[in-house]
mmCIF file of C-alpha atoms and ligand atoms in Angstrom:
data_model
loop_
_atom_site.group_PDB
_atom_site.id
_atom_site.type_symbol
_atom_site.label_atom_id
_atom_site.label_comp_id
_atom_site.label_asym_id
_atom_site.label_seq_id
_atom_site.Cartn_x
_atom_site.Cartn_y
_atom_site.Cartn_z
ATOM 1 C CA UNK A 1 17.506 -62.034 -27.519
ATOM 2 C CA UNK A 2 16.269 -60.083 -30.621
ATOM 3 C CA UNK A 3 12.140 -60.739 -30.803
ATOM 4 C CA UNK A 4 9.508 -59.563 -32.978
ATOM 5 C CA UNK A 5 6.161 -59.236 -32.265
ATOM 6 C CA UNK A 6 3.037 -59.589 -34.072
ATOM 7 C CA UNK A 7 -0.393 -58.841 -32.530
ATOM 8 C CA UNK A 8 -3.644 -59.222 -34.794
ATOM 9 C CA UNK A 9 -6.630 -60.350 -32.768
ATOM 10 C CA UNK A 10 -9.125 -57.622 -33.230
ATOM 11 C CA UNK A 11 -9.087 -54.469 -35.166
ATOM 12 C CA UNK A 12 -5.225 -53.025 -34.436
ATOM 13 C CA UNK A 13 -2.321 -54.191 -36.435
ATOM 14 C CA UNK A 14 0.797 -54.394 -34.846
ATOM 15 C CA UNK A 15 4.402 -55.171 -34.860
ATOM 16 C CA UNK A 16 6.904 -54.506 -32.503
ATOM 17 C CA UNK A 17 11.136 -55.426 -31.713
ATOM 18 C CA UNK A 18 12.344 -55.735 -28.489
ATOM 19 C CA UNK A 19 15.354 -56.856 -27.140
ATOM 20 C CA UNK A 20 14.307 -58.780 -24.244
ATOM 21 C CA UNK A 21 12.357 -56.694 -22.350
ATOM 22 C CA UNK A 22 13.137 -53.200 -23.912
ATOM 23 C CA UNK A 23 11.236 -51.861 -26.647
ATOM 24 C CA UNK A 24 13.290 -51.260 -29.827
ATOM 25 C CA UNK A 25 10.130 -50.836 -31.815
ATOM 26 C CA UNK A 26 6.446 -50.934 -31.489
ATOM 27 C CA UNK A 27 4.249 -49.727 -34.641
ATOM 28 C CA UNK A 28 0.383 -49.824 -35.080
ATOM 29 C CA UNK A 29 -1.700 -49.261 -37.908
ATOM 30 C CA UNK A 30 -5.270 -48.470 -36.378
ATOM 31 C CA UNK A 31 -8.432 -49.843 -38.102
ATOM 32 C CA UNK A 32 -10.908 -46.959 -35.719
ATOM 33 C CA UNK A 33 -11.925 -45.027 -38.841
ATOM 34 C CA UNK A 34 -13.209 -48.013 -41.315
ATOM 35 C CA UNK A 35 -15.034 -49.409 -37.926
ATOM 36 C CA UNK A 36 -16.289 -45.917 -36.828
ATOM 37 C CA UNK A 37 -19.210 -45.462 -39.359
ATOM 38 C CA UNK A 38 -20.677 -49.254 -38.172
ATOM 39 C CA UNK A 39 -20.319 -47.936 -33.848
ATOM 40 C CA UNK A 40 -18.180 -51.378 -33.809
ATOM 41 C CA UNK A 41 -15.593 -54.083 -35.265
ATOM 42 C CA UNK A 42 -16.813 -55.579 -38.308
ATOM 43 C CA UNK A 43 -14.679 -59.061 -38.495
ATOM 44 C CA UNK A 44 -14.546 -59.633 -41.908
ATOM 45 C CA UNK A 45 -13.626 -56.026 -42.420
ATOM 46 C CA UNK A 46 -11.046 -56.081 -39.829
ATOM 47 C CA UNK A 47 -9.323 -59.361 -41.202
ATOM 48 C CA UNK A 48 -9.265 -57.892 -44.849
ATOM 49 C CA UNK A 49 -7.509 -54.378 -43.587
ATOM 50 C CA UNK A 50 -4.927 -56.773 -41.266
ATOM 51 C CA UNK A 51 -4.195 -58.598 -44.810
ATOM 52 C CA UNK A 52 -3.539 -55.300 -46.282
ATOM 53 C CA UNK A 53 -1.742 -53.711 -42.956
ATOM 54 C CA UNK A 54 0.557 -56.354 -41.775
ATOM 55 C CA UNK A 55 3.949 -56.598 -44.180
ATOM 56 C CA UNK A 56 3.939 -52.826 -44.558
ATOM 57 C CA UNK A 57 3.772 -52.844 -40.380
ATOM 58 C CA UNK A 58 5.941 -55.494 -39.487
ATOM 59 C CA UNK A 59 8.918 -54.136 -42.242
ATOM 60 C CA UNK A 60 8.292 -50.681 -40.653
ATOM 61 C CA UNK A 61 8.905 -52.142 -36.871
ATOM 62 C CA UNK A 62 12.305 -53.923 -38.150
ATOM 63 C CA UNK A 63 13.592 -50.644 -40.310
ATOM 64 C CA UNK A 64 12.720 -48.497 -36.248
ATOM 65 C CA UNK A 65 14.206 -50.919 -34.635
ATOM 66 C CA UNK A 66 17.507 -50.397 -37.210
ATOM 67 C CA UNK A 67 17.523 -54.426 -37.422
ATOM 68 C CA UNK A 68 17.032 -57.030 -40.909
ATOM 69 C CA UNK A 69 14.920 -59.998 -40.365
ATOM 70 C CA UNK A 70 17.900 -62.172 -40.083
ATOM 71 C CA UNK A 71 18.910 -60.357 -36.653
ATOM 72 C CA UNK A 72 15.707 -61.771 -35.184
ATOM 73 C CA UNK A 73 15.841 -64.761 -32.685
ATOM 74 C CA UNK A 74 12.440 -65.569 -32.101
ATOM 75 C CA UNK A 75 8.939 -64.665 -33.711
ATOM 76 C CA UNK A 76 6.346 -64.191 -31.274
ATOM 77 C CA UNK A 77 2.465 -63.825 -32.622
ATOM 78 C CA UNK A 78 -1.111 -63.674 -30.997
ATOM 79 C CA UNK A 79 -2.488 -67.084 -31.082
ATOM 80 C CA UNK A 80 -6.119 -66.249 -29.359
ATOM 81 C CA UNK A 81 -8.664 -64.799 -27.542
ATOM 82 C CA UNK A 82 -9.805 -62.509 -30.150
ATOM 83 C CA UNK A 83 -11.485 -62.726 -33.940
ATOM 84 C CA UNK A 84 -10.650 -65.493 -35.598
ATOM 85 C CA UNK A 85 -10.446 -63.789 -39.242
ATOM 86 C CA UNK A 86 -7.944 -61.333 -37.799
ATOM 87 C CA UNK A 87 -6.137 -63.932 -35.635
ATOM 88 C CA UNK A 88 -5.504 -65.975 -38.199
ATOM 89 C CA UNK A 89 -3.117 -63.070 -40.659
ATOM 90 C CA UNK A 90 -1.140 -62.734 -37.952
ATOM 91 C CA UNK A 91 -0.819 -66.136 -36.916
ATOM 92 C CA UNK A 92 -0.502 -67.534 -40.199
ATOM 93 C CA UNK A 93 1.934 -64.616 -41.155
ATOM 94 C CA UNK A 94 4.287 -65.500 -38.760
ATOM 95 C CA UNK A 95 4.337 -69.382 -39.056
ATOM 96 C CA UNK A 96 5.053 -68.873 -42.568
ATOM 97 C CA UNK A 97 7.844 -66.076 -41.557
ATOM 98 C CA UNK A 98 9.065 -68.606 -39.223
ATOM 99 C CA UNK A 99 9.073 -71.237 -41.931
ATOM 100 C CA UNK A 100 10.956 -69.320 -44.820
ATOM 101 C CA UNK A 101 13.512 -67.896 -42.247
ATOM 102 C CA UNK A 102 14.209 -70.355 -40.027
ATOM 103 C CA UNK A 103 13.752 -68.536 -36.749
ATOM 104 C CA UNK A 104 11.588 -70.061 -34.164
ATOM 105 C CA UNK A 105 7.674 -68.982 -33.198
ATOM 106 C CA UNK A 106 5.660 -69.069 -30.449
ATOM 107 C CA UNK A 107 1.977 -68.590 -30.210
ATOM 108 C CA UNK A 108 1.079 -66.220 -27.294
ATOM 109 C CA UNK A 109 -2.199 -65.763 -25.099
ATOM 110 C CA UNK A 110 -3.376 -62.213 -25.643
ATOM 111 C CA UNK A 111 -4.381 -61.778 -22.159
ATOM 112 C CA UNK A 112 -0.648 -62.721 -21.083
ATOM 113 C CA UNK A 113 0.458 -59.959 -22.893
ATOM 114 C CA UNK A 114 -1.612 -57.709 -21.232
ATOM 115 C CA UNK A 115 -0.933 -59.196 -17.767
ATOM 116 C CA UNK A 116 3.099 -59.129 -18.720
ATOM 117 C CA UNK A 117 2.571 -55.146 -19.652
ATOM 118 C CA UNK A 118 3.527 -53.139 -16.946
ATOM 119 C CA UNK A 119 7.278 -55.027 -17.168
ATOM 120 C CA UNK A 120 7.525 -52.639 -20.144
ATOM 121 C CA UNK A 121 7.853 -50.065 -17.523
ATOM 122 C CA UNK A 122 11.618 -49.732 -16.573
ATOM 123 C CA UNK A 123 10.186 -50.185 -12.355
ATOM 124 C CA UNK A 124 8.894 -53.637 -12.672
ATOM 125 C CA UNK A 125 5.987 -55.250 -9.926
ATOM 126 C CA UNK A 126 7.355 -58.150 -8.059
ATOM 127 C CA UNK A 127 5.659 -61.700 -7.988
ATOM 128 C CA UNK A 128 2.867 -62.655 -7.265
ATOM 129 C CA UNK A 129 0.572 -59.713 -8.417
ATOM 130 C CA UNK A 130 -3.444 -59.321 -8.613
ATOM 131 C CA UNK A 131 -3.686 -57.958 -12.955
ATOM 132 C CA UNK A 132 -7.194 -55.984 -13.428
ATOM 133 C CA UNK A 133 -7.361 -56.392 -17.308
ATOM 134 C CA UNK A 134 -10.094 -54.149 -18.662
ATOM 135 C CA UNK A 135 -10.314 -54.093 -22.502
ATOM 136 C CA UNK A 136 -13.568 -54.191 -25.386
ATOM 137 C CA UNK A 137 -12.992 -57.550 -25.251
ATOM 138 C CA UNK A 138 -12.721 -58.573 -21.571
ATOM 139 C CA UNK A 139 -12.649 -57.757 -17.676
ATOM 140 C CA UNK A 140 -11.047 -60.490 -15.678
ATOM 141 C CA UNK A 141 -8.894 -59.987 -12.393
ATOM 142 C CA UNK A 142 -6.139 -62.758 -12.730
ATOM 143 C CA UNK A 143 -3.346 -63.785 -10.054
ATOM 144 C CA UNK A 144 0.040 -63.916 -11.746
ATOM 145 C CA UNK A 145 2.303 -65.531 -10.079
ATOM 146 C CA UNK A 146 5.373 -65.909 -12.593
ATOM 147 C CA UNK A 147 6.012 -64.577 -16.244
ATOM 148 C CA UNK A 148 3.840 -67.617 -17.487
ATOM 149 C CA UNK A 149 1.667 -68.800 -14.463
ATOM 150 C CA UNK A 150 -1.475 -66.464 -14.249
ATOM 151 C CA UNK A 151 -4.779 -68.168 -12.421
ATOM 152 C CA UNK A 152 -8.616 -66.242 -13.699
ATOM 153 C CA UNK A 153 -9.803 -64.985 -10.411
ATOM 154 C CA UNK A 154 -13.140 -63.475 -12.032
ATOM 155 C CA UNK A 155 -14.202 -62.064 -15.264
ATOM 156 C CA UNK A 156 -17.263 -60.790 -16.744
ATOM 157 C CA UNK A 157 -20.109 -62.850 -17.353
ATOM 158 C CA UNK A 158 -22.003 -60.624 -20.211
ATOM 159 C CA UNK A 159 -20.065 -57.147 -21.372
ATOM 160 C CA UNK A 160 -16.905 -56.746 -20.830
ATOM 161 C CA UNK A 161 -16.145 -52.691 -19.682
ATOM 162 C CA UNK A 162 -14.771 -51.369 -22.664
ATOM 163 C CA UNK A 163 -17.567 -53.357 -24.624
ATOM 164 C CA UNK A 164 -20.031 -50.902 -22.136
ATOM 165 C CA UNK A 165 -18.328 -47.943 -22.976
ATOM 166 C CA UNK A 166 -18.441 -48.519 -26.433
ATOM 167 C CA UNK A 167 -22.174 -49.045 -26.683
ATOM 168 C CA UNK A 168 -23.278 -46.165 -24.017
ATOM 169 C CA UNK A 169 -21.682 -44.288 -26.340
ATOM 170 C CA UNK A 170 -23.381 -45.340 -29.663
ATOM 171 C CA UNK A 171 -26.545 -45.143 -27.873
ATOM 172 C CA UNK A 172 -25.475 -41.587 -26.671
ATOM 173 C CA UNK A 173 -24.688 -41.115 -30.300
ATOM 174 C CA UNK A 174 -21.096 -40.652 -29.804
ATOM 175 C CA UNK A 175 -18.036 -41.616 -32.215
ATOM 176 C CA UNK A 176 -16.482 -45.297 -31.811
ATOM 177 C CA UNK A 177 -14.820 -46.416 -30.025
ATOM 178 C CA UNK A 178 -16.929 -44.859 -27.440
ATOM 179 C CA UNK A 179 -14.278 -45.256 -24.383
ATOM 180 C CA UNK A 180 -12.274 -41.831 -24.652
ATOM 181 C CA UNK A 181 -15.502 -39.935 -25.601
ATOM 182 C CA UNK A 182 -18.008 -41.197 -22.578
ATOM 183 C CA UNK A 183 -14.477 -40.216 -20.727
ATOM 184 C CA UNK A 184 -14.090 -37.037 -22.105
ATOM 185 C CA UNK A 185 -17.832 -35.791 -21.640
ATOM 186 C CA UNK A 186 -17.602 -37.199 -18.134
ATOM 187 C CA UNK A 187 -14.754 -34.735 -17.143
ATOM 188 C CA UNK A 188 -17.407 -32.033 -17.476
ATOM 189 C CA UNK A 189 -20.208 -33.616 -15.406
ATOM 190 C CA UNK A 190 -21.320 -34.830 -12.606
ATOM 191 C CA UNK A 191 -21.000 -38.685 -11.162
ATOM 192 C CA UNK A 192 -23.737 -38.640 -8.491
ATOM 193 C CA UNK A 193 -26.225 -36.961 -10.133
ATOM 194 C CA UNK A 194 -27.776 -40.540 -11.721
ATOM 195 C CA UNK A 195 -27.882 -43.652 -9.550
ATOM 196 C CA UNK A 196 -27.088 -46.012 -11.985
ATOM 197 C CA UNK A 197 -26.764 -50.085 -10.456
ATOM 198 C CA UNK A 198 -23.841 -51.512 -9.247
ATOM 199 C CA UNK A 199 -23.732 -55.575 -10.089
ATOM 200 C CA UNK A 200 -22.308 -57.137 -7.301
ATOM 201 C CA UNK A 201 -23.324 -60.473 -8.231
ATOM 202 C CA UNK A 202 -22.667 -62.990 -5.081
ATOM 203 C CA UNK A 203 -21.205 -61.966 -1.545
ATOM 204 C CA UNK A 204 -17.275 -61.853 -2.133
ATOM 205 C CA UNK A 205 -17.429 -62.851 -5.920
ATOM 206 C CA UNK A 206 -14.856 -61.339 -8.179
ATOM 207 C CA UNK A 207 -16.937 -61.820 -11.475
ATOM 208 C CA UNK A 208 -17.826 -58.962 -13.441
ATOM 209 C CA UNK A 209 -21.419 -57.935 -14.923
ATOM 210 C CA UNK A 210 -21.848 -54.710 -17.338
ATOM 211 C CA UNK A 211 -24.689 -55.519 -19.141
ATOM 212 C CA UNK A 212 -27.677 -54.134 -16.980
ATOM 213 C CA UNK A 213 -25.964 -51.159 -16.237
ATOM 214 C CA UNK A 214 -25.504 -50.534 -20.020
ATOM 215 C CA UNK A 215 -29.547 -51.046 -20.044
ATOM 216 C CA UNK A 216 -29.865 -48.524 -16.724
ATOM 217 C CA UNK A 217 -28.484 -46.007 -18.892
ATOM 218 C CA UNK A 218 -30.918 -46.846 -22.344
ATOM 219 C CA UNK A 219 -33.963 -47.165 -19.756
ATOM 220 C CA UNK A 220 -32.890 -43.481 -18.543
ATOM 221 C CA UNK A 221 -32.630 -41.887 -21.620
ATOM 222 C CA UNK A 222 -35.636 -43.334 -23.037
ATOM 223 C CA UNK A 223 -37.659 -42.280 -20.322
ATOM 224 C CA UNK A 224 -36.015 -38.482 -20.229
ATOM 225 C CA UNK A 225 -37.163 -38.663 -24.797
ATOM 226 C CA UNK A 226 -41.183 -39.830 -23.461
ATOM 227 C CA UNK A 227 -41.118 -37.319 -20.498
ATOM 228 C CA UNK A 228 -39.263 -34.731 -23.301
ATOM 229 C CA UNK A 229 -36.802 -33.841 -20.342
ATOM 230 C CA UNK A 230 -33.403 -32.816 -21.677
ATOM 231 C CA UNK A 231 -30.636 -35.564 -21.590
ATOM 232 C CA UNK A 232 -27.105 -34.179 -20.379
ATOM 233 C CA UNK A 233 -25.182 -36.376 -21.743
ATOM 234 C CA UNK A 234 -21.612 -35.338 -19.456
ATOM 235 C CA UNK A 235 -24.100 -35.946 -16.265
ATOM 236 C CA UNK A 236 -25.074 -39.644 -17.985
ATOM 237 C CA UNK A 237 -21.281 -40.424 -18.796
ATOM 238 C CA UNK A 238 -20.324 -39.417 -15.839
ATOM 239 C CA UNK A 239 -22.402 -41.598 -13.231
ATOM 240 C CA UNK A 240 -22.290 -44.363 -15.934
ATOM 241 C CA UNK A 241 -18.361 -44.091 -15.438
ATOM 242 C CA UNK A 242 -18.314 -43.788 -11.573
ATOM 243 C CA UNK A 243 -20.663 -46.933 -11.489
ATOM 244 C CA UNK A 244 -18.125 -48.965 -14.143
ATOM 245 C CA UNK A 245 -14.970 -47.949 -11.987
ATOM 246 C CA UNK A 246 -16.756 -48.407 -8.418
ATOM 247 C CA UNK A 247 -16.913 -52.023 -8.987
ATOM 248 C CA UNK A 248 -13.735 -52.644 -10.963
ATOM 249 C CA UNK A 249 -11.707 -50.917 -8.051
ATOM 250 C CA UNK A 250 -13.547 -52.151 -5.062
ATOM 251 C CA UNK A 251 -13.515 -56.199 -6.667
ATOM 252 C CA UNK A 252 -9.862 -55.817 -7.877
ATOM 253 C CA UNK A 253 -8.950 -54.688 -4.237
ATOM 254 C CA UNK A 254 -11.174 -57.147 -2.608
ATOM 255 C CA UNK A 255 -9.023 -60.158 -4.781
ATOM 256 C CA UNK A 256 -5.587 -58.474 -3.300
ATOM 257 C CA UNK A 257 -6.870 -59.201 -0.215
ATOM 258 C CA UNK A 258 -8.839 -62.262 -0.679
ATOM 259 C CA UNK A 259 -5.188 -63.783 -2.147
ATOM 260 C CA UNK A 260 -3.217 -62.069 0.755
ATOM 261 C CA UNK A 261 -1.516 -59.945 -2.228
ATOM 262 C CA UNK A 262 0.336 -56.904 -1.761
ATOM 263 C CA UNK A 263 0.762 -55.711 -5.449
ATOM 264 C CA UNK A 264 -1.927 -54.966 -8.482
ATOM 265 C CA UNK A 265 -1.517 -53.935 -11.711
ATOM 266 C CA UNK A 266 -3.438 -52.691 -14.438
ATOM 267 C CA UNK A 267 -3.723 -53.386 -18.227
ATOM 268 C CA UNK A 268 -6.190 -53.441 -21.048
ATOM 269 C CA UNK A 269 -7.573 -50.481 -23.424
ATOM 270 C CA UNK A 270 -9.894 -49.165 -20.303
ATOM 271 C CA UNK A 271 -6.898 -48.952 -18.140
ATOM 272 C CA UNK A 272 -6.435 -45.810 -20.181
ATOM 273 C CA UNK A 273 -9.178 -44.213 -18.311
ATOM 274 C CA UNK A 274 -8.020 -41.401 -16.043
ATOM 275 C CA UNK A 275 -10.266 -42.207 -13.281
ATOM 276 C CA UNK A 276 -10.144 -45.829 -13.094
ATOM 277 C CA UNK A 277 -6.340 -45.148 -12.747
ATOM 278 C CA UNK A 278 -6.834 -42.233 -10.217
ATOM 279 C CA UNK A 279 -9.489 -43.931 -8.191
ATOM 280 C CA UNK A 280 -7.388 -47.261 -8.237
ATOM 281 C CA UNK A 281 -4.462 -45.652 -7.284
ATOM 282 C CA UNK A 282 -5.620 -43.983 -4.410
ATOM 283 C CA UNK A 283 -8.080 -47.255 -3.219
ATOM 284 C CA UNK A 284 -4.442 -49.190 -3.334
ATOM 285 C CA UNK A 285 -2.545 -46.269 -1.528
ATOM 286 C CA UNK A 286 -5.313 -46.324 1.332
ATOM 287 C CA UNK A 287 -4.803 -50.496 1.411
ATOM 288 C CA UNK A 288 -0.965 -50.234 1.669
ATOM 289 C CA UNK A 289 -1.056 -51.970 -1.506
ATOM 290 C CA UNK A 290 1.634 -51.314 -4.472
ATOM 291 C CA UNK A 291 -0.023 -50.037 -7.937
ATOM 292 C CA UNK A 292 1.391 -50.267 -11.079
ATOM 293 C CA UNK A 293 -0.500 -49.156 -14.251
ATOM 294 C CA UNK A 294 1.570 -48.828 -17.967
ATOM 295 C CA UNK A 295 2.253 -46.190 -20.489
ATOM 296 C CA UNK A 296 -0.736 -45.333 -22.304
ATOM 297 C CA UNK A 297 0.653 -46.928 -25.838
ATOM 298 C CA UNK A 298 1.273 -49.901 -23.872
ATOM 299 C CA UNK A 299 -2.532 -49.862 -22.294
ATOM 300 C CA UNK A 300 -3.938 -50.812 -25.688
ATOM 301 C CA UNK A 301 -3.636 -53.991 -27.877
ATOM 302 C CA UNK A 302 0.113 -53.578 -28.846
ATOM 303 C CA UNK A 303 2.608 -55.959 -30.309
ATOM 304 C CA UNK A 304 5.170 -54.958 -27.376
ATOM 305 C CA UNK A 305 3.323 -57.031 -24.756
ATOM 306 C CA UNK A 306 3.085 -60.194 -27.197
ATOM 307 C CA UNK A 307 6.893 -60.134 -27.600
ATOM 308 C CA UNK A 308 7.543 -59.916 -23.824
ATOM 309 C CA UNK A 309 4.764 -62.639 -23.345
ATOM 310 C CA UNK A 310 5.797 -64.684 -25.854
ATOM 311 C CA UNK A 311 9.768 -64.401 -24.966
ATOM 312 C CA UNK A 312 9.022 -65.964 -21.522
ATOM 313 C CA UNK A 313 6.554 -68.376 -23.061
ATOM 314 C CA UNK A 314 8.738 -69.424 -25.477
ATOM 315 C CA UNK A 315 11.910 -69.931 -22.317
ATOM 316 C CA UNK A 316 9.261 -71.865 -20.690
ATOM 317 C CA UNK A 317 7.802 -74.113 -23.308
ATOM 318 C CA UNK A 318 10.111 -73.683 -26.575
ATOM 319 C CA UNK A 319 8.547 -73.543 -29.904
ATOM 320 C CA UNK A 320 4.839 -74.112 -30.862
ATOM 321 C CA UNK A 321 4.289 -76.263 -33.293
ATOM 322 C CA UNK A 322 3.734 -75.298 -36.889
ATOM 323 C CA UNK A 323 0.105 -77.459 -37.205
ATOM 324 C CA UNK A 324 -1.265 -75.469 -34.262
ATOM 325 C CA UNK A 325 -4.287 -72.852 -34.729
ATOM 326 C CA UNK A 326 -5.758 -70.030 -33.395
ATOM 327 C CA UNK A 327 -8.437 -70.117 -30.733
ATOM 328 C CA UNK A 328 -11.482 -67.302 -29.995
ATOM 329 C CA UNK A 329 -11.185 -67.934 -26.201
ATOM 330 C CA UNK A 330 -8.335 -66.903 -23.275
ATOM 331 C CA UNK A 331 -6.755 -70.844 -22.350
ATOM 332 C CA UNK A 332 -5.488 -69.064 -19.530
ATOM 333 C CA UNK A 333 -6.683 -69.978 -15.526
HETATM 334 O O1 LIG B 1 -7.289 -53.353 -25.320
HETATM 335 P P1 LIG B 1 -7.980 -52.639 -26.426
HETATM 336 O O2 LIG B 1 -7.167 -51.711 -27.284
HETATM 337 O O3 LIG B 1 -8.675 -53.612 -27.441
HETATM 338 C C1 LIG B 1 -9.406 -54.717 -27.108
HETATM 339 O O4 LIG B 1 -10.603 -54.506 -26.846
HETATM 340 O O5 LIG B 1 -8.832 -55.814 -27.067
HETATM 341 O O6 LIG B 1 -9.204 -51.830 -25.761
HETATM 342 C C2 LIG B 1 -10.087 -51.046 -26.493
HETATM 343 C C3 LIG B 1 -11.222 -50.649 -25.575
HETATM 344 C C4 LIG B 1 -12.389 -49.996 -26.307
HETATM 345 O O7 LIG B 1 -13.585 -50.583 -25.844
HETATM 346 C C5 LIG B 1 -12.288 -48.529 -25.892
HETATM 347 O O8 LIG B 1 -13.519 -47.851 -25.900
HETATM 348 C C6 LIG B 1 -11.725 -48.652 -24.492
HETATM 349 O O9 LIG B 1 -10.779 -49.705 -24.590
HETATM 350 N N1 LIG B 1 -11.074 -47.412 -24.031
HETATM 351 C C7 LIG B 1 -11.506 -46.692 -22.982
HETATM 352 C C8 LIG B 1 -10.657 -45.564 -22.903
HETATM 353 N N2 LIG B 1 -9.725 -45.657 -23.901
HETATM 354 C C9 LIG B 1 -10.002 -46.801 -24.581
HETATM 355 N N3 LIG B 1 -12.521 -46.904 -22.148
HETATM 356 C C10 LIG B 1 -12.719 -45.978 -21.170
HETATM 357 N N4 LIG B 1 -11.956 -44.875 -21.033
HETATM 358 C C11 LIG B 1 -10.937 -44.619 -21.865
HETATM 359 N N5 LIG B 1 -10.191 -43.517 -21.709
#
């Protein structure tokens, strides 16, 4: 089956082809340099550039893929979480597509797409699997348990980790989005030289909390400016990042165990970060627990994932219906 993907929800615009589950196509026009002079997403920005971006993208995903519109079998679009300016040119784009050409659409949960990710990869993780999906938007360990039957073990209850990242570094004065950068200056210092917290919220809970950390780190430099003691800003990134991946790794193998599960996987924008990958890796090799993480392109938002999620959503529960909207938050577990 011939699909096309379209994902809109925050600042990326994407389309992708695949036939079933291999990619034919996957194309993204990136909105980082109109956002990068505010140190964040302006909505009504991102939904005017995602007006501009989308026909151009999704004609340039069919002509990859060497396929016409006509050759398509199902259209497969992000129906929510995200912003619902940008949601909706995507959504709406593809109802009317669906309309004019007579192919069928499904709506799909953006957070499936990133849980359904790693089967991308040509080695795919067996059922059930623990998902750690770290993005700007979101950190929430989920249980999925088929290609559409995910449960929310824990997410965050303030920032989500990328959303961290991404303001340590504007306070740090680094570009947006702050991820790579606090990544790259970390590589040249060192993690235990600041003791920043660790929120472990309850005894055995899986929920996420980024916030106060994010404050640790505006407390420290603020007192470093009124004592006039140098800030080193690879030392800061650094412990900031060893405190963000401490608790993602140790929670995310805590739920594999919790759940009895012998498999995790990893998706989301952060899961491009070398040493929540590395450290994860090795936390799941010293459990006896399988670790899957995707290619980097496929790490990010990425029309790819939506056409996978959306196939199996769309075997599952056939079409959506043509009167249904978008919606700002995950209806998943
Ligand atoms: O999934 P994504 O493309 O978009 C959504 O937020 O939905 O994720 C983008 C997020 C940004 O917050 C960005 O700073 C973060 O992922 N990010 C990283 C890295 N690369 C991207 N965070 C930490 N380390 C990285 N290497």
């Amino acid at each position: 089956m011939l699909i096309l993907g379209i994902e809109s929800s925050c600042d990326d615009t994407s389309a992708a082809v695949l036939n079933k589950d291999v990619v034919l196509s996957n194309v993204l026009s990136s909105q980082d340099e109109i956002h990068s002079k505010f140190g964040g997403v302006v909505p009504e920005l991102a939904s005017r550039q995602h007006l501009q971006a989308i026909n151009p993208i999704v004609n340039s995903a069919l002509k990859k893929a060497g396929v016409q519109l006509s050759d398509i079998e199902l259209i497969a679009a992000t129906q929510g979480p995200g912003l619902i300016g940008s949601l909706l040119v995507g959504f709406s784009y593809s109802k009317a597509l669906s309309h004019v050409s007579k192919i069928p659409f499904v709506g799909v949960d953006h957070m499936a797409g990133h849980i359904l990710s790693i089967h991308l990869n040509e080695k795919k993780p067996p059922f059930p699997y623990i998902a750690l999906i770290v993005s700007g938007g979101t950190s929430s360990i989920y249980l999925a348990k088929s290609h559409t039957e995910f449960s929310c073990l824990g997410r965050t209850r303030d920032d989500a980790a990328g959303e961290a990242f991404d303001k340590v570094a504007k306070l740090l004065g680094l570009p947006y989005p702050g991820g790579p950068h606090v990544s790259k200056q970390a590589e040249e210092g060192n993690p235990r030289q600041i003791k920043f917290p660790r929120a472990w919220l309850e005894e055995n809970s899986l929920d996420f909390s980024f916030s106060g950390l994010k404050t640790a780190v505006l407390n420290y430099v603020n007192t470093c400016k009124a004592k006039k003691i140098a800030v080193h800003i690879p030392d800061i990134c650094a412990s900031f990042e060893a405190a963000v991946v401490e608790v993602l790794v140790t929670k995310t193998i805590r739920a594999a165990k919790q759940h009895n599960i012998q498999t995790i996987a990893l998706g989301g924008g952060v899961s491009a970060n070398t040493s929540l990958r590395t450290q994860l890796k090795h936390s799941c090799f010293d459990n006896k627990i399988d670790f899957f993480s995707p290619q980097i392109k496929f790490c990010t938002d990425n029309a790819a994932m939506i056409a996978l999620a959306g196939y199996y959503t769309y075997l599952k529960s056939g079409m959506t219906g043509i009167d249904k909207d978008v919606y700002s938050r995950s209806h998943l577990g």
